[in-house]
C-alpha cells in the first residue's frame, strides 16, 4: 500500500527543477545585505503586496513573532481569534518575546468580525493593557482552512485605523485563499500594516517565510530578526527556492484545494464521521463519533499507511499538497472504509 501522508503541506519537498534553480543562485552574506538572491526575493515580495520592504526569515513563527514584537511594547495587548496560530502554536511567544497580554475572540471557524474587534478594544485605564495590535489568519488553520474575502477584512481594517491599532495578517497559507477568490496580493497589501507568508507549505520550498510592511517597520523588524538569531549568511540558496516557488508553484494550490473538497464530500458518507467542517481550501477537519478514541483511530490509519493529525478531542485533520493526487482519492476511501472500530 502506497503511503498517503496528509499530516501537513509542510512535508512537501523541493522538486528537481527547484533544486537546480537553488544550485545556480548567486549568494553573499545576507547579514551585510550582500546576498543578491535574498535581496531579489525581498524586493519581489514587497512589490507583490505593494509594500516598501520585506524580510526573509527561516519560519512563519519567526515572521509572526517579529511582527508582534515590532508593533508592540510590553503592557500592550494583542487581539486575535482563540484558535489562531500566534496563540496556539508559537510556544506562547507573544508573552516570551514581547511581554504583551492577549485578548482572545471566540470566532466562527477561526474568523472574527469588525464588531467583535470593536468590542474587544479596551478603554484607556491604568489597570488595563493597551489594545495595540490585531492579528488575523488567512486561511484559518484551526478553522478548517476557512478564509476571509477582502470584503470581510475591510471593515476590520477600518476599526483598526479608527482606533490606531496595527493590523497584521498571518498569511501562512494566503495563496491557497487567493487561488480560490481570484483576489490580488496588491489588494491584500492595502488592508494590512504587515503580512507574513510561508513558502515552505504548499508552495513546497524547503525553508522560508517573509514579512512585509513599510520601510521603517521592516528596518526595526530586521534588528529583531538578528537578536532572535535569524540573521543568515549565504541564505540566497534558500531564497532562490522561494523565488522559484512563487513563480511556478502557486497554481498547484488550486489542485490541492480541489482534492481537499473532494475528500470532504466523501467523508460525510462514512458512518463514523459525525461532522466535516466546510472545506474551503486545502485543509479538511472532521469529527469522529464520540464513542471513538481519536488516538486509536490515528493508529488504525497508520496501520493502513495513512498519516493524519489529531486536531482536538474528537477531530482529525487532513492537509492536501502536491504529494497527493486526485487519482488517490478512491484508494484513500477504500482504506478508510476498512477501518474496524471497537
Ligand atoms: C504553519 C503556520 C505558521 C508558521 O509556521 P512555521 O512552521 O513556523 O513556519 C504560522 N501560521 C499558520 C496559520 C500556520 O499554519
mmCIF file of C-alpha atoms and ligand atoms in Angstrom:
data_model
loop_
_atom_site.group_PDB
_atom_site.id
_atom_site.type_symbol
_atom_site.label_atom_id
_atom_site.label_comp_id
_atom_site.label_asym_id
_atom_site.label_seq_id
_atom_site.Cartn_x
_atom_site.Cartn_y
_atom_site.Cartn_z
ATOM 1 C CA UNK A 1 0.000 0.000 0.000
ATOM 2 C CA UNK A 2 1.411 3.349 -1.040
ATOM 3 C CA UNK A 3 1.822 5.744 1.851
ATOM 4 C CA UNK A 4 -0.765 8.527 1.922
ATOM 5 C CA UNK A 5 0.651 11.291 4.057
ATOM 6 C CA UNK A 6 -1.842 14.062 4.811
ATOM 7 C CA UNK A 7 -0.269 15.232 8.057
ATOM 8 C CA UNK A 8 0.607 18.652 6.640
ATOM 9 C CA UNK A 9 1.565 20.520 3.477
ATOM 10 C CA UNK A 10 4.905 21.253 5.192
ATOM 11 C CA UNK A 11 6.141 17.777 4.189
ATOM 12 C CA UNK A 12 6.422 18.846 0.534
ATOM 13 C CA UNK A 13 9.973 18.641 -0.777
ATOM 14 C CA UNK A 14 11.717 20.733 -3.432
ATOM 15 C CA UNK A 15 11.342 19.371 -6.972
ATOM 16 C CA UNK A 16 14.396 18.640 -9.151
ATOM 17 C CA UNK A 17 13.778 21.895 -11.013
ATOM 18 C CA UNK A 18 13.616 23.839 -7.763
ATOM 19 C CA UNK A 19 16.838 22.206 -6.586
ATOM 20 C CA UNK A 20 18.695 23.087 -9.772
ATOM 21 C CA UNK A 21 17.407 26.649 -9.553
ATOM 22 C CA UNK A 22 18.747 26.785 -5.979
ATOM 23 C CA UNK A 23 22.131 25.424 -7.083
ATOM 24 C CA UNK A 24 22.711 28.235 -9.535
ATOM 25 C CA UNK A 25 21.793 31.032 -7.097
ATOM 26 C CA UNK A 26 24.219 33.907 -6.692
ATOM 27 C CA UNK A 27 24.858 34.283 -2.986
ATOM 28 C CA UNK A 28 26.646 36.536 -0.491
ATOM 29 C CA UNK A 29 26.488 37.357 3.203
ATOM 30 C CA UNK A 30 22.941 38.483 3.905
ATOM 31 C CA UNK A 31 23.761 39.908 7.350
ATOM 32 C CA UNK A 32 25.783 42.516 5.407
ATOM 33 C CA UNK A 33 22.832 42.675 2.929
ATOM 34 C CA UNK A 34 25.170 41.377 0.266
ATOM 35 C CA UNK A 35 23.188 38.369 -0.866
ATOM 36 C CA UNK A 36 21.706 39.363 -4.241
ATOM 37 C CA UNK A 37 19.190 36.493 -4.259
ATOM 38 C CA UNK A 38 17.801 37.323 -0.810
ATOM 39 C CA UNK A 39 17.597 40.984 -1.840
ATOM 40 C CA UNK A 40 15.751 39.994 -5.023
ATOM 41 C CA UNK A 41 13.271 37.825 -3.085
ATOM 42 C CA UNK A 42 12.598 40.577 -0.535
ATOM 43 C CA UNK A 43 12.027 43.128 -3.322
ATOM 44 C CA UNK A 44 9.798 40.699 -5.187
ATOM 45 C CA UNK A 45 7.545 40.028 -2.182
ATOM 46 C CA UNK A 46 7.362 43.699 -1.154
ATOM 47 C CA UNK A 47 6.322 44.663 -4.657
ATOM 48 C CA UNK A 48 3.765 41.816 -4.919
ATOM 49 C CA UNK A 49 1.969 43.305 -1.890
ATOM 50 C CA UNK A 50 2.587 46.960 -2.782
ATOM 51 C CA UNK A 51 4.758 47.380 0.321
ATOM 52 C CA UNK A 52 8.080 49.194 0.685
ATOM 53 C CA UNK A 53 10.166 46.365 2.088
ATOM 54 C CA UNK A 54 10.245 42.712 3.129
ATOM 55 C CA UNK A 55 12.331 40.463 5.363
ATOM 56 C CA UNK A 56 13.320 36.850 4.701
ATOM 57 C CA UNK A 57 13.103 34.570 7.757
ATOM 58 C CA UNK A 58 13.536 30.855 8.478
ATOM 59 C CA UNK A 59 9.945 30.275 9.622
ATOM 60 C CA UNK A 60 6.436 31.647 9.819
ATOM 61 C CA UNK A 61 6.650 31.531 13.584
ATOM 62 C CA UNK A 62 9.569 33.930 13.355
ATOM 63 C CA UNK A 63 7.835 36.330 10.944
ATOM 64 C CA UNK A 64 4.742 36.427 13.202
ATOM 65 C CA UNK A 65 6.807 36.838 16.364
ATOM 66 C CA UNK A 66 8.889 39.623 14.835
ATOM 67 C CA UNK A 67 5.697 41.338 13.654
ATOM 68 C CA UNK A 68 4.206 41.223 17.176
ATOM 69 C CA UNK A 69 7.476 42.494 18.666
ATOM 70 C CA UNK A 70 7.784 45.331 16.155
ATOM 71 C CA UNK A 71 4.176 46.508 16.517
ATOM 72 C CA UNK A 72 4.009 46.433 20.349
ATOM 73 C CA UNK A 73 5.572 47.388 23.696
ATOM 74 C CA UNK A 74 5.232 45.481 26.963
ATOM 75 C CA UNK A 75 1.861 46.309 28.629
ATOM 76 C CA UNK A 76 0.221 46.318 25.198
ATOM 77 C CA UNK A 77 -2.374 43.778 24.191
ATOM 78 C CA UNK A 78 -2.761 41.643 21.101
ATOM 79 C CA UNK A 79 -6.286 40.818 19.890
ATOM 80 C CA UNK A 80 -6.816 37.605 17.919
ATOM 81 C CA UNK A 81 -9.144 34.636 17.494
ATOM 82 C CA UNK A 82 -8.842 31.906 20.137
ATOM 83 C CA UNK A 83 -7.720 29.199 17.702
ATOM 84 C CA UNK A 84 -5.086 31.346 15.973
ATOM 85 C CA UNK A 85 -1.573 30.071 15.361
ATOM 86 C CA UNK A 86 0.020 33.032 17.194
ATOM 87 C CA UNK A 87 -1.837 31.921 20.340
ATOM 88 C CA UNK A 88 -1.943 28.121 19.995
ATOM 89 C CA UNK A 89 1.239 27.067 18.247
ATOM 90 C CA UNK A 90 4.015 29.579 18.800
ATOM 91 C CA UNK A 91 5.020 28.404 22.281
ATOM 92 C CA UNK A 92 3.457 31.429 23.936
ATOM 93 C CA UNK A 93 5.976 33.626 22.124
ATOM 94 C CA UNK A 94 3.747 36.733 22.297
ATOM 95 C CA UNK A 95 4.423 36.689 26.046
ATOM 96 C CA UNK A 96 8.036 35.438 25.964
ATOM 97 C CA UNK A 97 9.293 37.721 23.202
ATOM 98 C CA UNK A 98 7.058 40.761 23.501
ATOM 99 C CA UNK A 99 5.640 40.780 27.050
ATOM 100 C CA UNK A 100 2.168 41.539 25.742
ATOM 101 C CA UNK A 101 -1.232 40.460 27.016
ATOM 102 C CA UNK A 102 -3.592 38.586 24.750
ATOM 103 C CA UNK A 103 -7.312 39.145 24.219
ATOM 104 C CA UNK A 104 -8.963 36.141 22.587
ATOM 105 C CA UNK A 105 -12.083 36.431 20.478
ATOM 106 C CA UNK A 106 -14.423 33.482 20.054
ATOM 107 C CA UNK A 107 -14.835 33.442 16.287
ATOM 108 C CA UNK A 108 -16.661 31.318 13.732
ATOM 109 C CA UNK A 109 -14.442 28.728 12.020
ATOM 110 C CA UNK A 110 -11.464 30.830 13.094
ATOM 111 C CA UNK A 111 -12.850 34.084 11.715
ATOM 112 C CA UNK A 112 -13.676 37.243 13.628
ATOM 113 C CA UNK A 113 -15.762 40.272 12.703
ATOM 114 C CA UNK A 114 -15.139 44.011 12.862
ATOM 115 C CA UNK A 115 -17.863 44.279 15.507
ATOM 116 C CA UNK A 116 -16.087 41.702 17.705
ATOM 117 C CA UNK A 117 -12.806 43.591 17.326
ATOM 118 C CA UNK A 118 -14.529 46.852 18.245
ATOM 119 C CA UNK A 119 -15.974 45.245 21.402
ATOM 120 C CA UNK A 120 -12.561 43.780 22.310
ATOM 121 C CA UNK A 121 -10.702 47.107 22.271
ATOM 122 C CA UNK A 122 -10.084 48.242 25.845
ATOM 123 C CA UNK A 123 -10.572 51.769 27.146
ATOM 124 C CA UNK A 124 -7.509 53.631 28.312
ATOM 125 C CA UNK A 125 -7.358 52.930 32.090
ATOM 126 C CA UNK A 126 -4.223 52.479 34.185
ATOM 127 C CA UNK A 127 -5.332 48.982 35.177
ATOM 128 C CA UNK A 128 -5.849 47.710 31.634
ATOM 129 C CA UNK A 129 -3.302 46.790 28.962
ATOM 130 C CA UNK A 130 -3.267 48.981 25.841
ATOM 131 C CA UNK A 131 -5.052 47.386 22.908
ATOM 132 C CA UNK A 132 -2.395 47.748 20.248
ATOM 133 C CA UNK A 133 -2.458 45.046 17.590
ATOM 134 C CA UNK A 134 -4.977 42.825 15.802
ATOM 135 C CA UNK A 135 -3.826 39.622 14.099
ATOM 136 C CA UNK A 136 -5.990 37.563 11.754
ATOM 137 C CA UNK A 137 -5.153 34.371 9.920
ATOM 138 C CA UNK A 138 -5.989 33.681 6.253
ATOM 139 C CA UNK A 139 -6.623 30.827 5.634
ATOM 140 C CA UNK A 140 -7.532 29.814 9.203
ATOM 141 C CA UNK A 141 -5.737 26.593 10.042
ATOM 142 C CA UNK A 142 -7.816 25.500 13.035
ATOM 143 C CA UNK A 143 -10.905 26.932 11.401
ATOM 144 C CA UNK A 144 -10.650 24.081 8.880
ATOM 145 C CA UNK A 145 -8.980 26.133 6.147
ATOM 146 C CA UNK A 146 -11.783 28.716 6.112
ATOM 147 C CA UNK A 147 -10.981 32.101 4.637
ATOM 148 C CA UNK A 148 -11.897 35.773 4.706
ATOM 149 C CA UNK A 149 -12.649 37.630 1.485
ATOM 150 C CA UNK A 150 -11.252 41.146 1.215
ATOM 151 C CA UNK A 151 -14.780 42.488 1.703
ATOM 152 C CA UNK A 152 -14.898 40.758 5.074
ATOM 153 C CA UNK A 153 -11.489 42.125 6.073
ATOM 154 C CA UNK A 154 -12.070 45.740 5.034
ATOM 155 C CA UNK A 155 -14.351 46.632 7.992
ATOM 156 C CA UNK A 156 -11.720 45.220 10.395
ATOM 157 C CA UNK A 157 -9.101 47.434 8.742
ATOM 158 C CA UNK A 158 -11.402 50.426 9.331
ATOM 159 C CA UNK A 159 -11.867 49.583 13.024
ATOM 160 C CA UNK A 160 -8.087 49.243 13.430
ATOM 161 C CA UNK A 161 -7.397 52.575 11.704
ATOM 162 C CA UNK A 162 -10.076 54.377 13.693
ATOM 163 C CA UNK A 163 -8.584 53.104 16.981
ATOM 164 C CA UNK A 164 -4.941 53.412 15.872
ATOM 165 C CA UNK A 165 -4.297 49.685 16.183
ATOM 166 C CA UNK A 166 -1.833 47.914 13.915
ATOM 167 C CA UNK A 167 -3.224 45.114 11.778
ATOM 168 C CA UNK A 168 -1.134 42.043 10.936
ATOM 169 C CA UNK A 169 -2.011 39.172 8.615
ATOM 170 C CA UNK A 170 -0.741 35.681 9.349
ATOM 171 C CA UNK A 171 -0.913 34.575 5.738
ATOM 172 C CA UNK A 172 0.923 31.279 6.127
ATOM 173 C CA UNK A 173 -1.461 29.778 3.534
ATOM 174 C CA UNK A 174 -2.629 33.020 1.906
ATOM 175 C CA UNK A 175 -2.045 31.741 -1.633
ATOM 176 C CA UNK A 176 -4.461 28.840 -1.043
ATOM 177 C CA UNK A 177 -7.052 31.575 -0.496
ATOM 178 C CA UNK A 178 -6.105 33.800 -3.422
ATOM 179 C CA UNK A 179 -6.353 30.938 -5.942
ATOM 180 C CA UNK A 180 -9.962 30.478 -4.756
ATOM 181 C CA UNK A 181 -11.083 34.111 -4.633
ATOM 182 C CA UNK A 182 -9.051 35.482 -7.539
ATOM 183 C CA UNK A 183 -8.143 38.453 -5.330
ATOM 184 C CA UNK A 184 -4.714 40.036 -5.783
ATOM 185 C CA UNK A 185 -1.756 40.340 -3.435
ATOM 186 C CA UNK A 186 -1.782 44.110 -4.081
ATOM 187 C CA UNK A 187 -5.334 44.355 -2.771
ATOM 188 C CA UNK A 188 -4.400 42.301 0.304
ATOM 189 C CA UNK A 189 -1.419 44.591 0.916
ATOM 190 C CA UNK A 190 -3.690 47.638 1.039
ATOM 191 C CA UNK A 191 -5.602 46.272 4.055
ATOM 192 C CA UNK A 192 -2.752 45.409 6.463
ATOM 193 C CA UNK A 193 0.205 47.102 8.119
ATOM 194 C CA UNK A 194 2.188 43.890 7.887
ATOM 195 C CA UNK A 195 1.822 40.492 6.264
ATOM 196 C CA UNK A 196 3.559 37.183 6.875
ATOM 197 C CA UNK A 197 3.614 34.444 4.208
ATOM 198 C CA UNK A 198 5.083 30.934 4.253
ATOM 199 C CA UNK A 199 6.767 29.437 1.207
ATOM 200 C CA UNK A 200 7.560 26.165 2.964
ATOM 201 C CA UNK A 201 3.992 24.805 2.980
ATOM 202 C CA UNK A 202 2.031 24.009 -0.186
ATOM 203 C CA UNK A 203 4.427 26.131 -2.246
ATOM 204 C CA UNK A 204 6.994 23.481 -1.297
ATOM 205 C CA UNK A 205 10.216 25.402 -0.718
ATOM 206 C CA UNK A 206 12.350 23.596 1.877
ATOM 207 C CA UNK A 207 12.531 26.643 4.183
ATOM 208 C CA UNK A 208 11.343 30.217 4.145
ATOM 209 C CA UNK A 209 8.810 32.819 5.212
ATOM 210 C CA UNK A 210 8.600 36.525 4.539
ATOM 211 C CA UNK A 211 7.360 39.513 6.473
ATOM 212 C CA UNK A 212 6.395 42.604 4.507
ATOM 213 C CA UNK A 213 5.462 46.140 5.551
ATOM 214 C CA UNK A 214 6.652 49.727 5.272
ATOM 215 C CA UNK A 215 10.361 50.598 5.280
ATOM 216 C CA UNK A 216 10.539 51.825 8.897
ATOM 217 C CA UNK A 217 8.688 48.730 10.138
ATOM 218 C CA UNK A 218 10.976 46.332 8.274
ATOM 219 C CA UNK A 219 14.102 48.239 9.424
ATOM 220 C CA UNK A 220 13.087 47.589 13.055
ATOM 221 C CA UNK A 221 11.990 44.055 12.241
ATOM 222 C CA UNK A 222 15.461 43.371 10.823
ATOM 223 C CA UNK A 223 17.009 44.155 14.216
ATOM 224 C CA UNK A 224 14.595 41.794 15.948
ATOM 225 C CA UNK A 225 15.401 39.067 13.420
ATOM 226 C CA UNK A 226 19.082 39.460 14.298
ATOM 227 C CA UNK A 227 18.564 39.369 18.060
ATOM 228 C CA UNK A 228 16.416 36.237 17.685
ATOM 229 C CA UNK A 229 19.306 34.604 15.848
ATOM 230 C CA UNK A 230 17.644 34.725 12.443
ATOM 231 C CA UNK A 231 20.399 36.584 10.562
ATOM 232 C CA UNK A 232 21.530 34.057 7.951
ATOM 233 C CA UNK A 233 24.630 34.224 5.772
ATOM 234 C CA UNK A 234 24.516 32.638 2.270
ATOM 235 C CA UNK A 235 20.745 32.388 2.523
ATOM 236 C CA UNK A 236 20.402 33.023 -1.203
ATOM 237 C CA UNK A 237 20.196 29.282 -1.880
ATOM 238 C CA UNK A 238 17.044 29.180 0.229
ATOM 239 C CA UNK A 239 15.743 32.462 -1.166
ATOM 240 C CA UNK A 240 16.151 31.020 -4.678
ATOM 241 C CA UNK A 241 13.807 28.177 -3.727
ATOM 242 C CA UNK A 242 11.239 30.755 -2.612
ATOM 243 C CA UNK A 243 11.570 32.754 -5.846
ATOM 244 C CA UNK A 244 11.131 29.542 -7.816
ATOM 245 C CA UNK A 245 8.074 28.598 -5.721
ATOM 246 C CA UNK A 246 6.370 31.968 -6.162
ATOM 247 C CA UNK A 247 6.986 31.859 -9.927
ATOM 248 C CA UNK A 248 5.959 28.254 -10.518
ATOM 249 C CA UNK A 249 4.016 26.617 -7.700
ATOM 250 C CA UNK A 250 1.022 28.813 -6.934
ATOM 251 C CA UNK A 251 -1.229 27.033 -9.470
ATOM 252 C CA UNK A 252 -0.660 23.689 -7.730
ATOM 253 C CA UNK A 253 -2.630 25.046 -4.772
ATOM 254 C CA UNK A 254 -5.821 25.011 -6.878
ATOM 255 C CA UNK A 255 -5.444 21.250 -7.249
ATOM 256 C CA UNK A 256 -4.725 20.848 -3.542
ATOM 257 C CA UNK A 257 -7.880 22.807 -2.675
ATOM 258 C CA UNK A 258 -9.965 20.767 -5.156
ATOM 259 C CA UNK A 259 -8.672 17.470 -3.730
ATOM 260 C CA UNK A 260 -9.470 18.591 -0.188
ATOM 261 C CA UNK A 261 -13.022 19.482 -1.236
ATOM 262 C CA UNK A 262 -13.485 16.083 -2.868
ATOM 263 C CA UNK A 263 -12.223 14.346 0.280
ATOM 264 C CA UNK A 264 -14.551 16.463 2.425
ATOM 265 C CA UNK A 265 -17.563 15.445 0.338
ATOM 266 C CA UNK A 266 -16.871 11.742 0.630
ATOM 267 C CA UNK A 267 -16.008 11.816 4.329
ATOM 268 C CA UNK A 268 -19.566 12.656 5.273
ATOM 269 C CA UNK A 269 -20.590 9.246 3.863
ATOM 270 C CA UNK A 270 -18.504 7.333 6.411
ATOM 271 C CA UNK A 271 -20.717 6.088 9.229
ATOM 272 C CA UNK A 272 -18.248 7.046 11.979
ATOM 273 C CA UNK A 273 -17.819 10.664 10.810
ATOM 274 C CA UNK A 274 -20.278 12.978 12.560
ATOM 275 C CA UNK A 275 -19.190 16.319 11.137
ATOM 276 C CA UNK A 276 -16.923 17.762 8.452
ATOM 277 C CA UNK A 277 -16.020 21.448 8.665
ATOM 278 C CA UNK A 278 -16.871 23.238 5.414
ATOM 279 C CA UNK A 279 -13.864 22.656 3.146
ATOM 280 C CA UNK A 280 -12.758 25.918 1.559
ATOM 281 C CA UNK A 281 -9.054 25.398 0.839
ATOM 282 C CA UNK A 282 -6.589 22.511 1.389
ATOM 283 C CA UNK A 283 -7.496 21.597 4.977
ATOM 284 C CA UNK A 284 -10.115 19.045 5.995
ATOM 285 C CA UNK A 285 -11.135 18.770 9.657
ATOM 286 C CA UNK A 286 -13.657 16.099 10.559
ATOM 287 C CA UNK A 287 -15.152 14.822 13.814
ATOM 288 C CA UNK A 288 -15.449 11.198 14.851
ATOM 289 C CA UNK A 289 -18.347 9.675 16.704
ATOM 290 C CA UNK A 290 -17.849 10.362 20.439
ATOM 291 C CA UNK A 291 -17.526 6.614 21.159
ATOM 292 C CA UNK A 292 -14.269 6.519 19.155
ATOM 293 C CA UNK A 293 -10.901 7.276 20.698
ATOM 294 C CA UNK A 294 -9.076 9.609 18.297
ATOM 295 C CA UNK A 295 -5.645 8.325 19.298
ATOM 296 C CA UNK A 296 -6.612 4.746 18.371
ATOM 297 C CA UNK A 297 -8.212 5.982 15.150
ATOM 298 C CA UNK A 298 -4.952 7.689 14.133
ATOM 299 C CA UNK A 299 -3.127 4.414 14.922
ATOM 300 C CA UNK A 300 -5.579 2.467 12.759
ATOM 301 C CA UNK A 301 -4.901 4.938 9.955
ATOM 302 C CA UNK A 302 -1.179 4.361 10.358
ATOM 303 C CA UNK A 303 -1.677 0.595 10.007
ATOM 304 C CA UNK A 304 -3.298 1.356 6.663
ATOM 305 C CA UNK A 305 -0.330 3.584 5.769
ATOM 306 C CA UNK A 306 -2.297 6.816 6.110
ATOM 307 C CA UNK A 307 -0.844 9.666 8.152
ATOM 308 C CA UNK A 308 -3.086 12.334 9.692
ATOM 309 C CA UNK A 309 -3.076 14.534 12.764
ATOM 310 C CA UNK A 310 -5.314 14.631 15.790
ATOM 311 C CA UNK A 311 -6.862 18.078 15.961
ATOM 312 C CA UNK A 312 -8.904 18.233 19.145
ATOM 313 C CA UNK A 313 -10.704 15.739 21.387
ATOM 314 C CA UNK A 314 -12.697 14.121 18.551
ATOM 315 C CA UNK A 315 -11.223 15.734 15.468
ATOM 316 C CA UNK A 316 -8.818 14.666 12.757
ATOM 317 C CA UNK A 317 -7.069 16.880 10.201
ATOM 318 C CA UNK A 318 -6.032 16.044 6.648
ATOM 319 C CA UNK A 319 -4.000 18.558 4.648
ATOM 320 C CA UNK A 320 -3.636 18.100 0.886
ATOM 321 C CA UNK A 321 -0.453 19.012 -1.023
ATOM 322 C CA UNK A 322 1.437 18.156 -4.210
ATOM 323 C CA UNK A 323 2.343 14.686 -2.895
ATOM 324 C CA UNK A 324 -1.307 13.645 -3.076
ATOM 325 C CA UNK A 325 -3.140 13.459 -6.388
ATOM 326 C CA UNK A 326 -6.777 13.196 -7.394
ATOM 327 C CA UNK A 327 -6.165 9.619 -8.554
ATOM 328 C CA UNK A 328 -5.518 8.579 -4.927
ATOM 329 C CA UNK A 329 -8.898 9.644 -3.581
ATOM 330 C CA UNK A 330 -10.601 6.285 -4.329
ATOM 331 C CA UNK A 331 -7.735 4.394 -2.727
ATOM 332 C CA UNK A 332 -7.922 6.641 0.348
ATOM 333 C CA UNK A 333 -11.638 5.911 0.784
ATOM 334 C CA UNK A 334 -11.247 2.194 0.212
ATOM 335 C CA UNK A 335 -8.792 2.196 3.110
ATOM 336 C CA UNK A 336 -10.914 4.478 5.311
ATOM 337 C CA UNK A 337 -13.839 2.119 4.769
ATOM 338 C CA UNK A 338 -11.744 -0.836 6.029
ATOM 339 C CA UNK A 339 -11.140 0.620 9.464
ATOM 340 C CA UNK A 340 -12.623 -1.556 12.186
ATOM 341 C CA UNK A 341 -13.806 0.414 15.153
ATOM 342 C CA UNK A 342 -14.240 -1.160 18.590
HETATM 343 C C1 LIG B 1 2.470 26.954 9.586
HETATM 344 C C2 LIG B 1 1.863 28.192 10.101
HETATM 345 C C3 LIG B 1 2.646 29.233 10.591
HETATM 346 C C4 LIG B 1 4.153 29.217 10.677
HETATM 347 O O1 LIG B 1 4.717 28.024 10.934
HETATM 348 P P1 LIG B 1 6.266 27.659 10.809
HETATM 349 O O2 LIG B 1 6.201 26.181 10.921
HETATM 350 O O3 LIG B 1 6.933 28.318 11.957
HETATM 351 O O4 LIG B 1 6.791 28.131 9.501
HETATM 352 C C5 LIG B 1 2.003 30.373 11.026
HETATM 353 N N1 LIG B 1 0.669 30.476 10.957
HETATM 354 C C6 LIG B 1 -0.109 29.495 10.466
HETATM 355 C C7 LIG B 1 -1.587 29.706 10.363
HETATM 356 C C8 LIG B 1 0.459 28.313 10.035
HETATM 357 O O5 LIG B 1 -0.330 27.345 9.572
#
